[in-house]
């Protein structure tokens, strides 16, 4: 049952983040703080919904380790789905997206008087993060770490609440 929960909520979260990202991109907000906020809100909502769904299955024994593993599974699957969406988007749907964002970001950084070497470094790192291998390795890990932390905090809270309600 836990595997089904991971697959169900990981798929839903991955699709929601990809869809949310596309909507933000249509409104010109693709790499702004709105993207970060959207991602965290969706992670929190879908992790909670996944744990609630799992709690309804009576044979599942709730403890921190079990809850944390479920959360990590949901997040890893959702990140893989999102990274695949970004791969398809940047390779086939809008191949100029990375360069367009890099140019826009460069202008924005120049307007805020960021040093030229810092701009060059940040833009270079941004471009590298959308190459195929980094997209599925370092970028995946880097983006998932804050989500893991949020998920672990939710797991602790969820287990504590569950223990109080069941009296364990």
PDB file of C-alpha atoms in Angstrom:
ATOM      1  CA  UNK A   1       0.000   0.000   0.000  1.00  0.00           C
ATOM      2  CA  UNK A   2       2.833   2.407   0.743  1.00  0.00           C
ATOM      3  CA  UNK A   3       4.214   1.950  -2.772  1.00  0.00           C
ATOM      4  CA  UNK A   4       0.828   2.785  -4.295  1.00  0.00           C
ATOM      5  CA  UNK A   5       0.655   5.888  -2.116  1.00  0.00           C
ATOM      6  CA  UNK A   6       4.130   7.003  -3.210  1.00  0.00           C
ATOM      7  CA  UNK A   7       3.286   6.468  -6.883  1.00  0.00           C
ATOM      8  CA  UNK A   8      -0.129   8.133  -6.663  1.00  0.00           C
ATOM      9  CA  UNK A   9       0.947  11.240  -4.736  1.00  0.00           C
ATOM     10  CA  UNK A  10       4.362  11.490  -6.399  1.00  0.00           C
ATOM     11  CA  UNK A  11       2.718  11.500  -9.834  1.00  0.00           C
ATOM     12  CA  UNK A  12       0.101  14.016  -8.749  1.00  0.00           C
ATOM     13  CA  UNK A  13       2.693  16.323  -7.166  1.00  0.00           C
ATOM     14  CA  UNK A  14       5.014  16.090 -10.178  1.00  0.00           C
ATOM     15  CA  UNK A  15       2.181  16.898 -12.574  1.00  0.00           C
ATOM     16  CA  UNK A  16       0.942  19.750 -10.349  1.00  0.00           C
ATOM     17  CA  UNK A  17       4.410  21.346 -10.174  1.00  0.00           C
ATOM     18  CA  UNK A  18       4.896  20.979 -13.947  1.00  0.00           C
ATOM     19  CA  UNK A  19       1.456  22.435 -14.651  1.00  0.00           C
ATOM     20  CA  UNK A  20       1.970  25.240 -12.132  1.00  0.00           C
ATOM     21  CA  UNK A  21       5.344  26.031 -13.673  1.00  0.00           C
ATOM     22  CA  UNK A  22       3.811  26.185 -17.135  1.00  0.00           C
ATOM     23  CA  UNK A  23       1.088  28.542 -15.937  1.00  0.00           C
ATOM     24  CA  UNK A  24       3.682  30.795 -14.282  1.00  0.00           C
ATOM     25  CA  UNK A  25       5.738  30.702 -17.492  1.00  0.00           C
ATOM     26  CA  UNK A  26       2.712  31.808 -19.522  1.00  0.00           C
ATOM     27  CA  UNK A  27       2.391  34.790 -17.172  1.00  0.00           C
ATOM     28  CA  UNK A  28       6.121  35.562 -17.398  1.00  0.00           C
ATOM     29  CA  UNK A  29       6.819  34.488 -13.806  1.00  0.00           C
ATOM     30  CA  UNK A  30       8.710  31.244 -14.496  1.00  0.00           C
ATOM     31  CA  UNK A  31      11.829  31.735 -12.354  1.00  0.00           C
ATOM     32  CA  UNK A  32      10.574  34.268  -9.849  1.00  0.00           C
ATOM     33  CA  UNK A  33       9.802  33.859  -6.172  1.00  0.00           C
ATOM     34  CA  UNK A  34       6.321  32.780  -7.252  1.00  0.00           C
ATOM     35  CA  UNK A  35       7.827  29.560  -8.596  1.00  0.00           C
ATOM     36  CA  UNK A  36       9.537  28.832  -5.275  1.00  0.00           C
ATOM     37  CA  UNK A  37       6.379  29.659  -3.306  1.00  0.00           C
ATOM     38  CA  UNK A  38       4.229  27.513  -5.596  1.00  0.00           C
ATOM     39  CA  UNK A  39       6.614  24.578  -5.287  1.00  0.00           C
ATOM     40  CA  UNK A  40       6.675  24.681  -1.482  1.00  0.00           C
ATOM     41  CA  UNK A  41       2.905  25.083  -1.187  1.00  0.00           C
ATOM     42  CA  UNK A  42       2.330  22.138  -3.518  1.00  0.00           C
ATOM     43  CA  UNK A  43       4.886  19.960  -1.706  1.00  0.00           C
ATOM     44  CA  UNK A  44       3.291  20.700   1.669  1.00  0.00           C
ATOM     45  CA  UNK A  45      -0.246  20.094   0.377  1.00  0.00           C
ATOM     46  CA  UNK A  46       0.502  16.872  -1.497  1.00  0.00           C
ATOM     47  CA  UNK A  47       2.672  15.387   1.255  1.00  0.00           C
ATOM     48  CA  UNK A  48      -0.075  16.032   3.805  1.00  0.00           C
ATOM     49  CA  UNK A  49      -2.710  14.586   1.472  1.00  0.00           C
ATOM     50  CA  UNK A  50      -0.510  11.549   0.827  1.00  0.00           C
ATOM     51  CA  UNK A  51      -0.033  10.913   4.545  1.00  0.00           C
ATOM     52  CA  UNK A  52      -3.760  11.364   5.207  1.00  0.00           C
ATOM     53  CA  UNK A  53      -4.506   8.930   2.381  1.00  0.00           C
ATOM     54  CA  UNK A  54      -2.065   6.435   3.871  1.00  0.00           C
ATOM     55  CA  UNK A  55      -3.529   6.870   7.349  1.00  0.00           C
ATOM     56  CA  UNK A  56      -6.912   5.737   6.019  1.00  0.00           C
ATOM     57  CA  UNK A  57      -5.335   2.385   5.173  1.00  0.00           C
ATOM     58  CA  UNK A  58      -5.622   0.577   8.487  1.00  0.00           C
ATOM     59  CA  UNK A  59      -2.764  -1.887   7.967  1.00  0.00           C
ATOM     60  CA  UNK A  60      -0.148   0.883   7.762  1.00  0.00           C
ATOM     61  CA  UNK A  61       1.866   1.329  10.974  1.00  0.00           C
ATOM     62  CA  UNK A  62       2.719   4.992  11.455  1.00  0.00           C
ATOM     63  CA  UNK A  63       6.090   5.897  12.863  1.00  0.00           C
ATOM     64  CA  UNK A  64       8.570   8.565  11.875  1.00  0.00           C
ATOM     65  CA  UNK A  65      10.719   6.289   9.703  1.00  0.00           C
ATOM     66  CA  UNK A  66       7.750   4.952   7.727  1.00  0.00           C
ATOM     67  CA  UNK A  67       6.276   8.421   7.259  1.00  0.00           C
ATOM     68  CA  UNK A  68       9.659   9.890   6.280  1.00  0.00           C
ATOM     69  CA  UNK A  69      10.274   7.152   3.702  1.00  0.00           C
ATOM     70  CA  UNK A  70       6.852   7.756   2.170  1.00  0.00           C
ATOM     71  CA  UNK A  71       7.521  11.506   2.009  1.00  0.00           C
ATOM     72  CA  UNK A  72      10.968  11.027   0.474  1.00  0.00           C
ATOM     73  CA  UNK A  73       9.509   8.637  -2.113  1.00  0.00           C
ATOM     74  CA  UNK A  74       6.765  11.102  -3.057  1.00  0.00           C
ATOM     75  CA  UNK A  75       9.270  13.945  -3.406  1.00  0.00           C
ATOM     76  CA  UNK A  76      11.816  11.939  -5.422  1.00  0.00           C
ATOM     77  CA  UNK A  77       9.151  10.725  -7.847  1.00  0.00           C
ATOM     78  CA  UNK A  78       7.684  14.212  -8.222  1.00  0.00           C
ATOM     79  CA  UNK A  79      11.131  15.737  -8.849  1.00  0.00           C
ATOM     80  CA  UNK A  80      11.872  13.113 -11.526  1.00  0.00           C
ATOM     81  CA  UNK A  81       8.573  13.913 -13.221  1.00  0.00           C
ATOM     82  CA  UNK A  82       9.241  17.646 -13.053  1.00  0.00           C
ATOM     83  CA  UNK A  83      12.806  17.288 -14.331  1.00  0.00           C
ATOM     84  CA  UNK A  84      11.498  15.167 -17.222  1.00  0.00           C
ATOM     85  CA  UNK A  85       8.933  17.867 -17.979  1.00  0.00           C
ATOM     86  CA  UNK A  86      11.711  20.506 -17.985  1.00  0.00           C
ATOM     87  CA  UNK A  87      13.870  18.295 -20.208  1.00  0.00           C
ATOM     88  CA  UNK A  88      11.073  17.939 -22.763  1.00  0.00           C
ATOM     89  CA  UNK A  89      10.169  21.632 -22.477  1.00  0.00           C
ATOM     90  CA  UNK A  90      13.714  22.941 -22.940  1.00  0.00           C
ATOM     91  CA  UNK A  91      14.626  20.462 -25.686  1.00  0.00           C
ATOM     92  CA  UNK A  92      11.476  20.244 -27.786  1.00  0.00           C
ATOM     93  CA  UNK A  93       8.739  22.702 -26.794  1.00  0.00           C
ATOM     94  CA  UNK A  94      10.812  25.878 -26.319  1.00  0.00           C
ATOM     95  CA  UNK A  95      14.498  25.217 -27.047  1.00  0.00           C
ATOM     96  CA  UNK A  96      15.302  28.935 -26.650  1.00  0.00           C
ATOM     97  CA  UNK A  97      13.885  29.064 -23.101  1.00  0.00           C
ATOM     98  CA  UNK A  98      17.214  28.675 -21.283  1.00  0.00           C
ATOM     99  CA  UNK A  99      18.849  31.422 -23.356  1.00  0.00           C
ATOM    100  CA  UNK A 100      15.828  33.720 -23.042  1.00  0.00           C
ATOM    101  CA  UNK A 101      15.803  33.333 -19.266  1.00  0.00           C
ATOM    102  CA  UNK A 102      19.594  33.743 -19.110  1.00  0.00           C
ATOM    103  CA  UNK A 103      19.366  37.017 -21.052  1.00  0.00           C
ATOM    104  CA  UNK A 104      16.503  38.328 -18.921  1.00  0.00           C
ATOM    105  CA  UNK A 105      18.274  37.335 -15.726  1.00  0.00           C
ATOM    106  CA  UNK A 106      21.536  38.942 -16.902  1.00  0.00           C
ATOM    107  CA  UNK A 107      19.765  42.255 -17.544  1.00  0.00           C
ATOM    108  CA  UNK A 108      18.049  42.058 -14.154  1.00  0.00           C
ATOM    109  CA  UNK A 109      21.351  41.393 -12.372  1.00  0.00           C
ATOM    110  CA  UNK A 110      23.080  44.201 -14.268  1.00  0.00           C
ATOM    111  CA  UNK A 111      20.328  46.629 -13.254  1.00  0.00           C
ATOM    112  CA  UNK A 112      20.947  45.779  -9.598  1.00  0.00           C
ATOM    113  CA  UNK A 113      24.687  46.457 -10.001  1.00  0.00           C
ATOM    114  CA  UNK A 114      25.837  42.892  -9.445  1.00  0.00           C
ATOM    115  CA  UNK A 115      29.505  42.434 -10.354  1.00  0.00           C
ATOM    116  CA  UNK A 116      30.131  41.152 -13.889  1.00  0.00           C
ATOM    117  CA  UNK A 117      32.066  38.080 -12.707  1.00  0.00           C
ATOM    118  CA  UNK A 118      29.234  37.131 -10.344  1.00  0.00           C
ATOM    119  CA  UNK A 119      26.702  37.514 -13.152  1.00  0.00           C
ATOM    120  CA  UNK A 120      28.812  35.390 -15.477  1.00  0.00           C
ATOM    121  CA  UNK A 121      29.188  32.683 -12.831  1.00  0.00           C
ATOM    122  CA  UNK A 122      25.470  32.583 -11.990  1.00  0.00           C
ATOM    123  CA  UNK A 123      24.402  32.517 -15.630  1.00  0.00           C
ATOM    124  CA  UNK A 124      26.951  29.801 -16.400  1.00  0.00           C
ATOM    125  CA  UNK A 125      25.654  27.686 -13.493  1.00  0.00           C
ATOM    126  CA  UNK A 126      22.078  28.277 -14.649  1.00  0.00           C
ATOM    127  CA  UNK A 127      22.871  27.088 -18.189  1.00  0.00           C
ATOM    128  CA  UNK A 128      24.770  24.044 -16.889  1.00  0.00           C
ATOM    129  CA  UNK A 129      21.848  23.058 -14.662  1.00  0.00           C
ATOM    130  CA  UNK A 130      19.738  22.528 -17.790  1.00  0.00           C
ATOM    131  CA  UNK A 131      22.197  20.185 -19.467  1.00  0.00           C
ATOM    132  CA  UNK A 132      20.878  16.618 -19.457  1.00  0.00           C
ATOM    133  CA  UNK A 133      23.159  14.974 -16.877  1.00  0.00           C
ATOM    134  CA  UNK A 134      23.075  17.785 -14.274  1.00  0.00           C
ATOM    135  CA  UNK A 135      19.319  18.078 -14.765  1.00  0.00           C
ATOM    136  CA  UNK A 136      18.927  14.543 -13.427  1.00  0.00           C
ATOM    137  CA  UNK A 137      21.733  14.573 -10.856  1.00  0.00           C
ATOM    138  CA  UNK A 138      22.988  17.708  -9.123  1.00  0.00           C
ATOM    139  CA  UNK A 139      19.981  19.892  -9.998  1.00  0.00           C
ATOM    140  CA  UNK A 140      17.595  17.175  -8.892  1.00  0.00           C
ATOM    141  CA  UNK A 141      19.365  16.785  -5.555  1.00  0.00           C
ATOM    142  CA  UNK A 142      19.834  20.533  -5.012  1.00  0.00           C
ATOM    143  CA  UNK A 143      16.161  21.270  -5.662  1.00  0.00           C
ATOM    144  CA  UNK A 144      14.891  18.332  -3.612  1.00  0.00           C
ATOM    145  CA  UNK A 145      16.834  19.025  -0.386  1.00  0.00           C
ATOM    146  CA  UNK A 146      14.593  21.866   0.873  1.00  0.00           C
ATOM    147  CA  UNK A 147      11.563  19.771  -0.053  1.00  0.00           C
ATOM    148  CA  UNK A 148      12.955  16.813   1.918  1.00  0.00           C
ATOM    149  CA  UNK A 149      13.407  19.047   4.960  1.00  0.00           C
ATOM    150  CA  UNK A 150       9.842  20.341   4.684  1.00  0.00           C
ATOM    151  CA  UNK A 151       8.599  16.783   4.218  1.00  0.00           C
ATOM    152  CA  UNK A 152      10.491  15.513   7.262  1.00  0.00           C
ATOM    153  CA  UNK A 153       9.058  18.305   9.403  1.00  0.00           C
ATOM    154  CA  UNK A 154       5.571  17.419   8.182  1.00  0.00           C
ATOM    155  CA  UNK A 155       6.294  13.743   8.952  1.00  0.00           C
ATOM    156  CA  UNK A 156       7.280  14.547  12.534  1.00  0.00           C
ATOM    157  CA  UNK A 157       4.178  16.677  13.060  1.00  0.00           C
ATOM    158  CA  UNK A 158       1.935  14.086  11.433  1.00  0.00           C
ATOM    159  CA  UNK A 159       3.328  11.218  13.533  1.00  0.00           C
ATOM    160  CA  UNK A 160       3.004  13.242  16.761  1.00  0.00           C
ATOM    161  CA  UNK A 161      -0.612  14.124  15.971  1.00  0.00           C
ATOM    162  CA  UNK A 162      -1.354  10.520  15.002  1.00  0.00           C
ATOM    163  CA  UNK A 163       0.214   9.179  18.222  1.00  0.00           C
ATOM    164  CA  UNK A 164      -1.860  11.571  20.344  1.00  0.00           C
ATOM    165  CA  UNK A 165      -5.084  10.604  18.589  1.00  0.00           C
ATOM    166  CA  UNK A 166      -4.452   6.858  18.842  1.00  0.00           C
ATOM    167  CA  UNK A 167      -2.926   6.979  22.309  1.00  0.00           C
ATOM    168  CA  UNK A 168       0.241   5.049  21.311  1.00  0.00           C
TER     169      UNK A 168
END
